[in-house]
mmCIF file of C-alpha atoms in Angstrom:
data_model
loop_
_atom_site.group_PDB
_atom_site.id
_atom_site.type_symbol
_atom_site.label_atom_id
_atom_site.label_comp_id
_atom_site.label_asym_id
_atom_site.label_seq_id
_atom_site.Cartn_x
_atom_site.Cartn_y
_atom_site.Cartn_z
ATOM 1 C CA UNK A 1 -0.022 -12.143 -10.331
ATOM 2 C CA UNK A 2 -1.198 -10.288 -7.317
ATOM 3 C CA UNK A 3 1.496 -8.862 -4.944
ATOM 4 C CA UNK A 4 0.979 -7.828 -1.706
ATOM 5 C CA UNK A 5 2.721 -3.930 -0.939
ATOM 6 C CA UNK A 6 4.016 -5.179 2.364
ATOM 7 C CA UNK A 7 7.483 -7.840 2.499
ATOM 8 C CA UNK A 8 11.141 -7.370 3.966
ATOM 9 C CA UNK A 9 13.775 -8.670 2.073
ATOM 10 C CA UNK A 10 17.927 -9.477 2.997
ATOM 11 C CA UNK A 11 20.982 -9.498 0.940
ATOM 12 C CA UNK A 12 24.287 -9.669 2.033
ATOM 13 C CA UNK A 13 27.851 -10.025 0.322
ATOM 14 C CA UNK A 14 31.171 -10.263 1.734
ATOM 15 C CA UNK A 15 35.106 -10.602 0.497
ATOM 16 C CA UNK A 16 38.438 -9.850 1.816
ATOM 17 C CA UNK A 17 37.977 -6.214 0.830
ATOM 18 C CA UNK A 18 34.388 -5.231 1.183
ATOM 19 C CA UNK A 19 31.172 -6.079 3.262
ATOM 20 C CA UNK A 20 27.337 -4.988 2.697
ATOM 21 C CA UNK A 21 24.343 -5.781 4.280
ATOM 22 C CA UNK A 22 20.815 -4.418 2.754
ATOM 23 C CA UNK A 23 17.667 -4.845 4.533
ATOM 24 C CA UNK A 24 14.635 -3.763 2.317
ATOM 25 C CA UNK A 25 10.732 -3.046 3.953
ATOM 26 C CA UNK A 26 8.199 -1.839 1.953
ATOM 27 C CA UNK A 27 4.557 -0.902 3.420
ATOM 28 C CA UNK A 28 1.232 0.444 1.737
ATOM 29 C CA UNK A 29 1.307 3.540 -0.434
ATOM 30 C CA UNK A 30 -0.508 5.248 -2.960
ATOM 31 C CA UNK A 31 3.039 6.085 -4.836
ATOM 32 C CA UNK A 32 6.245 4.039 -5.419
ATOM 33 C CA UNK A 33 8.316 6.240 -2.619
ATOM 34 C CA UNK A 34 12.153 5.207 -1.983
ATOM 35 C CA UNK A 35 14.291 6.210 0.928
ATOM 36 C CA UNK A 36 17.566 4.873 0.938
ATOM 37 C CA UNK A 37 19.856 5.077 3.541
ATOM 38 C CA UNK A 38 23.235 4.747 3.285
ATOM 39 C CA UNK A 39 27.148 5.374 4.034
ATOM 40 C CA UNK A 40 28.580 8.572 2.960
ATOM 41 C CA UNK A 41 31.120 6.735 0.873
ATOM 42 C CA UNK A 42 28.239 5.293 -1.279
ATOM 43 C CA UNK A 43 26.007 7.816 -1.879
ATOM 44 C CA UNK A 44 27.388 8.065 -5.460
ATOM 45 C CA UNK A 45 25.578 5.007 -5.890
ATOM 46 C CA UNK A 46 22.124 6.326 -4.471
ATOM 47 C CA UNK A 47 20.487 6.484 -7.916
ATOM 48 C CA UNK A 48 21.680 3.437 -9.214
ATOM 49 C CA UNK A 49 20.277 1.731 -6.633
ATOM 50 C CA UNK A 50 16.947 3.280 -6.457
ATOM 51 C CA UNK A 51 16.837 3.117 -10.413
ATOM 52 C CA UNK A 52 17.421 -0.887 -9.834
ATOM 53 C CA UNK A 53 14.386 -1.244 -6.820
ATOM 54 C CA UNK A 54 12.062 0.406 -9.110
ATOM 55 C CA UNK A 55 12.658 -2.101 -11.919
ATOM 56 C CA UNK A 56 11.086 -4.630 -9.790
ATOM 57 C CA UNK A 57 8.774 -2.893 -7.566
ATOM 58 C CA UNK A 58 5.824 -0.885 -8.895
ATOM 59 C CA UNK A 59 3.768 0.825 -5.826
ATOM 60 C CA UNK A 60 4.883 0.961 -2.306
ATOM 61 C CA UNK A 61 7.103 2.633 0.456
ATOM 62 C CA UNK A 62 10.482 0.947 0.224
ATOM 63 C CA UNK A 63 12.618 1.737 3.309
ATOM 64 C CA UNK A 64 16.185 0.880 2.221
ATOM 65 C CA UNK A 65 18.844 0.161 5.054
ATOM 66 C CA UNK A 66 22.642 -0.479 3.690
ATOM 67 C CA UNK A 67 25.797 -0.997 5.955
ATOM 68 C CA UNK A 68 28.815 -1.525 4.152
ATOM 69 C CA UNK A 69 32.718 -1.730 4.935
ATOM 70 C CA UNK A 70 35.733 -1.745 2.659
ATOM 71 C CA UNK A 71 39.212 -1.431 2.942
ATOM 72 C CA UNK A 72 40.675 1.371 0.621
ATOM 73 C CA UNK A 73 44.366 0.452 -0.726
ATOM 74 C CA UNK A 74 45.122 3.766 -1.961
ATOM 75 C CA UNK A 75 47.185 5.771 1.202
ATOM 76 C CA UNK A 76 45.593 7.933 3.481
ATOM 77 C CA UNK A 77 47.028 11.188 4.755
ATOM 78 C CA UNK A 78 46.719 12.770 8.134
ATOM 79 C CA UNK A 79 46.928 16.310 8.909
ATOM 80 C CA UNK A 80 47.859 18.356 11.747
ATOM 81 C CA UNK A 81 46.593 21.865 12.763
ATOM 82 C CA UNK A 82 49.558 23.314 14.501
ATOM 83 C CA UNK A 83 47.839 26.624 15.115
ATOM 84 C CA UNK A 84 44.550 24.779 16.354
ATOM 85 C CA UNK A 85 47.156 22.736 18.495
ATOM 86 C CA UNK A 86 49.098 25.995 19.837
ATOM 87 C CA UNK A 87 45.500 27.789 20.660
ATOM 88 C CA UNK A 88 44.281 24.603 22.944
ATOM 89 C CA UNK A 89 47.861 24.777 24.356
ATOM 90 C CA UNK A 90 47.249 28.910 25.474
ATOM 91 C CA UNK A 91 43.491 27.603 26.056
ATOM 92 C CA UNK A 92 45.012 25.616 28.578
ATOM 93 C CA UNK A 93 47.497 28.090 30.076
ATOM 94 C CA UNK A 94 44.529 30.984 30.413
ATOM 95 C CA UNK A 95 41.783 28.573 32.577
ATOM 96 C CA UNK A 96 44.715 27.706 35.048
ATOM 97 C CA UNK A 97 45.693 31.287 35.682
ATOM 98 C CA UNK A 98 41.898 32.211 35.916
ATOM 99 C CA UNK A 99 41.624 29.504 38.054
ATOM 100 C CA UNK A 100 44.756 30.532 39.903
ATOM 101 C CA UNK A 101 46.908 27.452 39.607
ATOM 102 C CA UNK A 102 50.202 26.782 38.354
ATOM 103 C CA UNK A 103 49.890 25.548 35.070
ATOM 104 C CA UNK A 104 51.611 21.986 34.816
ATOM 105 C CA UNK A 105 51.134 19.080 32.529
ATOM 106 C CA UNK A 106 53.591 16.386 31.404
ATOM 107 C CA UNK A 107 54.691 16.869 27.950
ATOM 108 C CA UNK A 108 53.399 13.482 26.990
ATOM 109 C CA UNK A 109 50.353 14.024 28.927
ATOM 110 C CA UNK A 110 49.499 17.233 27.109
ATOM 111 C CA UNK A 111 50.630 16.246 23.566
ATOM 112 C CA UNK A 112 48.590 13.143 23.604
ATOM 113 C CA UNK A 113 45.773 15.752 25.196
ATOM 114 C CA UNK A 114 45.677 18.014 22.630
ATOM 115 C CA UNK A 115 45.420 15.324 19.703
ATOM 116 C CA UNK A 116 42.450 14.153 21.415
ATOM 117 C CA UNK A 117 41.263 17.581 20.413
ATOM 118 C CA UNK A 118 38.371 18.276 18.304
ATOM 119 C CA UNK A 119 39.793 19.171 14.397
ATOM 120 C CA UNK A 120 43.656 19.046 15.849
ATOM 121 C CA UNK A 121 44.097 15.611 13.827
ATOM 122 C CA UNK A 122 42.278 14.909 10.456
ATOM 123 C CA UNK A 123 42.433 12.028 8.379
ATOM 124 C CA UNK A 124 41.965 12.512 4.368
ATOM 125 C CA UNK A 125 41.492 9.288 2.693
ATOM 126 C CA UNK A 126 42.762 8.360 -0.529
ATOM 127 C CA UNK A 127 40.656 8.315 -3.601
ATOM 128 C CA UNK A 128 38.058 5.194 -3.526
ATOM 129 C CA UNK A 129 36.507 4.196 -7.188
ATOM 130 C CA UNK A 130 32.590 2.914 -5.729
ATOM 131 C CA UNK A 131 32.677 1.780 -9.753
ATOM 132 C CA UNK A 132 34.824 -1.073 -8.500
ATOM 133 C CA UNK A 133 32.064 -2.388 -5.681
ATOM 134 C CA UNK A 134 28.898 -1.543 -7.431
ATOM 135 C CA UNK A 135 28.679 -5.470 -8.468
ATOM 136 C CA UNK A 136 29.444 -6.732 -4.855
ATOM 137 C CA UNK A 137 26.949 -4.242 -4.063
ATOM 138 C CA UNK A 138 24.241 -5.154 -6.638
ATOM 139 C CA UNK A 139 24.842 -8.847 -6.232
ATOM 140 C CA UNK A 140 23.531 -7.924 -2.787
ATOM 141 C CA UNK A 141 20.712 -5.353 -3.654
ATOM 142 C CA UNK A 142 19.286 -8.243 -6.089
ATOM 143 C CA UNK A 143 19.566 -10.898 -2.878
ATOM 144 C CA UNK A 144 17.353 -8.525 -1.137
ATOM 145 C CA UNK A 145 15.019 -7.593 -3.850
ATOM 146 C CA UNK A 146 14.451 -11.185 -4.642
ATOM 147 C CA UNK A 147 13.434 -12.003 -0.801
ATOM 148 C CA UNK A 148 11.157 -9.046 -0.714
ATOM 149 C CA UNK A 149 9.480 -9.756 -4.092
ATOM 150 C CA UNK A 150 9.149 -13.361 -3.341
ATOM 151 C CA UNK A 151 7.662 -12.630 0.250
ATOM 152 C CA UNK A 152 5.390 -9.813 -1.418
ATOM 153 C CA UNK A 153 4.195 -12.951 -3.711
ATOM 154 C CA UNK A 154 3.216 -15.081 -1.125
ATOM 155 C CA UNK A 155 1.184 -12.720 0.500
ATOM 156 C CA UNK A 156 -0.395 -11.626 -2.551
ATOM 157 C CA UNK A 157 -1.359 -15.538 -3.608
ATOM 158 C CA UNK A 158 -2.987 -15.590 0.091
ATOM 159 C CA UNK A 159 -5.045 -12.212 -0.737
ATOM 160 C CA UNK A 160 -5.829 -13.471 -3.913
ATOM 161 C CA UNK A 161 -8.109 -16.504 -2.796
ATOM 162 C CA UNK A 162 -9.660 -14.022 -0.166
ATOM 163 C CA UNK A 163 -10.722 -12.194 -3.085
ATOM 164 C CA UNK A 164 -12.494 -15.389 -5.094
ATOM 165 C CA UNK A 165 -14.171 -16.402 -1.963
ATOM 166 C CA UNK A 166 -15.736 -13.017 -1.330
ATOM 167 C CA UNK A 167 -16.214 -12.667 -5.155
ATOM 168 C CA UNK A 168 -18.022 -15.688 -4.886
ATOM 169 C CA UNK A 169 -20.035 -14.855 -1.706
ATOM 170 C CA UNK A 170 -21.219 -11.484 -3.732
ATOM 171 C CA UNK A 171 -22.189 -13.626 -6.291
ATOM 172 C CA UNK A 172 -24.399 -15.602 -4.392
ATOM 173 C CA UNK A 173 -26.293 -12.868 -2.580
ATOM 174 C CA UNK A 174 -26.754 -11.318 -5.769
ATOM 175 C CA UNK A 175 -28.325 -14.390 -7.288
ATOM 176 C CA UNK A 176 -30.753 -14.235 -3.865
ATOM 177 C CA UNK A 177 -31.599 -10.484 -4.846
ATOM 178 C CA UNK A 178 -32.736 -11.702 -8.340
ATOM 179 C CA UNK A 179 -35.032 -14.457 -7.623
ATOM 180 C CA UNK A 180 -36.468 -12.377 -4.932
ATOM 181 C CA UNK A 181 -36.956 -8.891 -7.284
ATOM 182 C CA UNK A 182 -39.954 -10.347 -9.224
ATOM 183 C CA UNK A 183 -41.725 -11.531 -6.141
ATOM 184 C CA UNK A 184 -41.153 -7.965 -4.796
ATOM 185 C CA UNK A 185 -43.662 -6.543 -7.653
ATOM 186 C CA UNK A 186 -46.025 -9.078 -7.420
ATOM 187 C CA UNK A 187 -46.430 -8.817 -3.516
ATOM 188 C CA UNK A 188 -47.115 -5.248 -3.860
ATOM 189 C CA UNK A 189 -49.986 -6.212 -6.614
ATOM 190 C CA UNK A 190 -51.540 -8.449 -3.775
ATOM 191 C CA UNK A 191 -51.239 -5.379 -0.820
ATOM 192 C CA UNK A 192 -52.333 -2.686 -3.447
ATOM 193 C CA UNK A 193 -55.179 -4.970 -4.208
ATOM 194 C CA UNK A 194 -56.675 -5.932 -0.979
ATOM 195 C CA UNK A 195 -56.141 -1.932 0.153
ATOM 196 C CA UNK A 196 -58.161 -0.690 -2.532
ATOM 197 C CA UNK A 197 -60.505 -3.768 -2.254
ATOM 198 C CA UNK A 198 -61.108 -2.504 1.343
ATOM 199 C CA UNK A 199 -61.458 1.175 0.426
ATOM 200 C CA UNK A 200 -64.108 0.519 -2.321
ATOM 201 C CA UNK A 201 -66.119 -2.221 -0.336
ATOM 202 C CA UNK A 202 -66.128 0.702 2.154
ATOM 203 C CA UNK A 203 -67.557 3.447 -0.652
ATOM 204 C CA UNK A 204 -69.744 1.225 -2.608
ATOM 205 C CA UNK A 205 -67.435 1.934 -5.576
ATOM 206 C CA UNK A 206 -65.501 0.131 -8.807
ATOM 207 C CA UNK A 207 -61.975 0.161 -10.513
ATOM 208 C CA UNK A 208 -60.876 -0.674 -13.189
ATOM 209 C CA UNK A 209 -58.210 -3.609 -13.534
ATOM 210 C CA UNK A 210 -56.507 -1.649 -16.318
ATOM 211 C CA UNK A 211 -56.225 1.177 -13.743
ATOM 212 C CA UNK A 212 -54.616 -1.638 -11.135
ATOM 213 C CA UNK A 213 -52.257 -2.786 -13.799
ATOM 214 C CA UNK A 214 -51.210 0.825 -14.454
ATOM 215 C CA UNK A 215 -50.291 1.523 -10.921
ATOM 216 C CA UNK A 216 -48.487 -1.956 -11.052
ATOM 217 C CA UNK A 217 -46.412 -1.250 -14.129
ATOM 218 C CA UNK A 218 -45.446 1.927 -12.642
ATOM 219 C CA UNK A 219 -43.920 0.278 -9.507
ATOM 220 C CA UNK A 220 -42.111 -2.390 -11.328
ATOM 221 C CA UNK A 221 -40.507 0.324 -13.310
ATOM 222 C CA UNK A 222 -39.683 2.589 -10.672
ATOM 223 C CA UNK A 223 -38.329 -0.292 -8.451
ATOM 224 C CA UNK A 224 -36.337 -2.769 -11.296
ATOM 225 C CA UNK A 225 -33.521 -3.319 -10.462
ATOM 226 C CA UNK A 226 -32.197 -5.595 -13.606
ATOM 227 C CA UNK A 227 -29.899 -2.971 -14.615
ATOM 228 C CA UNK A 228 -28.011 -2.669 -11.672
ATOM 229 C CA UNK A 229 -27.670 -6.893 -11.048
ATOM 230 C CA UNK A 230 -26.432 -7.162 -14.637
ATOM 231 C CA UNK A 231 -23.929 -4.367 -14.127
ATOM 232 C CA UNK A 232 -22.784 -5.273 -10.805
ATOM 233 C CA UNK A 233 -22.458 -8.930 -12.485
ATOM 234 C CA UNK A 234 -20.222 -7.804 -15.013
ATOM 235 C CA UNK A 235 -18.088 -6.021 -12.821
ATOM 236 C CA UNK A 236 -17.505 -9.281 -11.079
ATOM 237 C CA UNK A 237 -16.345 -10.947 -14.406
ATOM 238 C CA UNK A 238 -14.144 -8.104 -14.515
ATOM 239 C CA UNK A 239 -12.687 -8.314 -11.092
ATOM 240 C CA UNK A 240 -11.586 -12.000 -11.706
ATOM 241 C CA UNK A 241 -10.067 -11.098 -14.790
ATOM 242 C CA UNK A 242 -8.004 -8.221 -13.421
ATOM 243 C CA UNK A 243 -6.417 -10.231 -10.340
ATOM 244 C CA UNK A 244 -5.380 -12.242 -12.932
ATOM 245 C CA UNK A 245 -3.394 -10.416 -15.037
ATOM 246 C CA UNK A 246 0.674 -10.235 -14.433
ATOM 247 C CA UNK A 247 1.024 -6.318 -13.498
ATOM 248 C CA UNK A 248 0.183 -3.998 -10.883
ATOM 249 C CA UNK A 249 -3.746 -3.928 -10.242
ATOM 250 C CA UNK A 250 -3.592 -2.173 -6.904
ATOM 251 C CA UNK A 251 -5.152 0.982 -8.729
ATOM 252 C CA UNK A 252 -7.912 -0.702 -11.383
ATOM 253 C CA UNK A 253 -9.297 -2.877 -8.385
ATOM 254 C CA UNK A 254 -9.525 0.408 -6.428
ATOM 255 C CA UNK A 255 -11.716 2.053 -9.125
ATOM 256 C CA UNK A 256 -13.996 -1.503 -9.520
ATOM 257 C CA UNK A 257 -14.809 -1.414 -5.960
ATOM 258 C CA UNK A 258 -15.869 2.078 -5.588
ATOM 259 C CA UNK A 259 -18.528 0.571 -9.199
ATOM 260 C CA UNK A 260 -19.376 -2.403 -6.710
ATOM 261 C CA UNK A 261 -20.758 0.045 -3.953
ATOM 262 C CA UNK A 262 -22.553 1.977 -6.288
ATOM 263 C CA UNK A 263 -24.559 -0.748 -7.800
ATOM 264 C CA UNK A 264 -25.108 -2.259 -4.409
ATOM 265 C CA UNK A 265 -26.911 1.478 -3.192
ATOM 266 C CA UNK A 266 -28.521 1.591 -6.035
ATOM 267 C CA UNK A 267 -29.970 -1.769 -5.616
ATOM 268 C CA UNK A 268 -30.990 -1.193 -1.767
ATOM 269 C CA UNK A 269 -32.468 2.297 -2.686
ATOM 270 C CA UNK A 270 -34.692 1.323 -5.323
ATOM 271 C CA UNK A 271 -35.896 -2.604 -4.445
ATOM 272 C CA UNK A 272 -38.032 -0.878 -1.696
ATOM 273 C CA UNK A 273 -37.991 -4.641 -0.367
ATOM 274 C CA UNK A 274 -36.744 -5.622 3.285
ATOM 275 C CA UNK A 275 -34.944 -8.533 2.407
ATOM 276 C CA UNK A 276 -33.454 -7.165 -0.347
ATOM 277 C CA UNK A 277 -31.921 -4.642 1.331
ATOM 278 C CA UNK A 278 -30.556 -7.174 4.145
ATOM 279 C CA UNK A 279 -29.412 -9.072 0.897
ATOM 280 C CA UNK A 280 -27.214 -5.445 0.189
ATOM 281 C CA UNK A 281 -26.013 -5.245 3.701
ATOM 282 C CA UNK A 282 -24.863 -8.599 3.440
ATOM 283 C CA UNK A 283 -22.907 -7.576 0.093
ATOM 284 C CA UNK A 284 -21.937 -4.572 1.224
ATOM 285 C CA UNK A 285 -19.774 -6.047 3.965
ATOM 286 C CA UNK A 286 -17.920 -8.367 1.031
ATOM 287 C CA UNK A 287 -17.708 -5.356 -0.845
ATOM 288 C CA UNK A 288 -15.777 -3.888 2.219
ATOM 289 C CA UNK A 289 -13.772 -6.318 2.941
ATOM 290 C CA UNK A 290 -12.411 -6.316 -0.701
ATOM 291 C CA UNK A 291 -11.532 -2.835 -0.550
ATOM 292 C CA UNK A 292 -9.646 -2.997 2.637
ATOM 293 C CA UNK A 293 -7.216 -5.864 1.040
ATOM 294 C CA UNK A 294 -6.976 -3.955 -2.005
ATOM 295 C CA UNK A 295 -5.212 -1.570 -0.080
ATOM 296 C CA UNK A 296 -2.197 -3.336 0.463
ATOM 297 C CA UNK A 297 -1.809 -4.338 -3.282
ATOM 298 C CA UNK A 298 0.734 -3.300 -5.440
#
């Protein structure tokens, strides 16, 4: 089944001690890249989160946003930096003296002020084991992955339908080219015969029929597009097989569509016919639409 590289997924978990919300979005990318933004206390789980995601998503840029809160049963400790508090107190007095003011501040007010000064009071949390919350976090993560993959599969199904339609259009144009190809040689033979006869009449000369047939044969060989038509038909058949594979196929399709273009360009350059050239233009337009869609396939 085809999967798009764009999608969004969300997962949540909540109990009395832990809650987490995970949002994931993916966009087109040549390779597989994961960017995780999470609370600092979950940093030890980042590698595990990446590996879990990569088991389900094979290509694209994946942005993961995690918000989480927990209740720590371990007792935290509060530390007061007495030296720093004293330094702030002395600094306040120096500021007052520099301004020519008498330093007066109620003791309670100064204590509250100093407590709010940076680094005077710091809180050290008790030990927290992230392993105890991994099952809950993984539950939210799997939920987000499931929603994301479902969206990518839905979009992939839409692209699959578009691929089938455009492959059929290319085959339709290719059939017209195949039918037109023999007529090109016949028309060349008629034009060549008329020109030669006109010249021979003018100069009262004659030409051997074998010579005329030889020239026509050379033209037919030079403008033959049979091999290119056969190869393009084969590529289309291979294309249909690949898009039905149950695995990432974006890179394979990207390579194959280059072969589509190569055969179409060769047909246009060799055919030496306006009608065929116009049909090739239509084919290349469909190929380009396929190529644009392939950029969004996993």
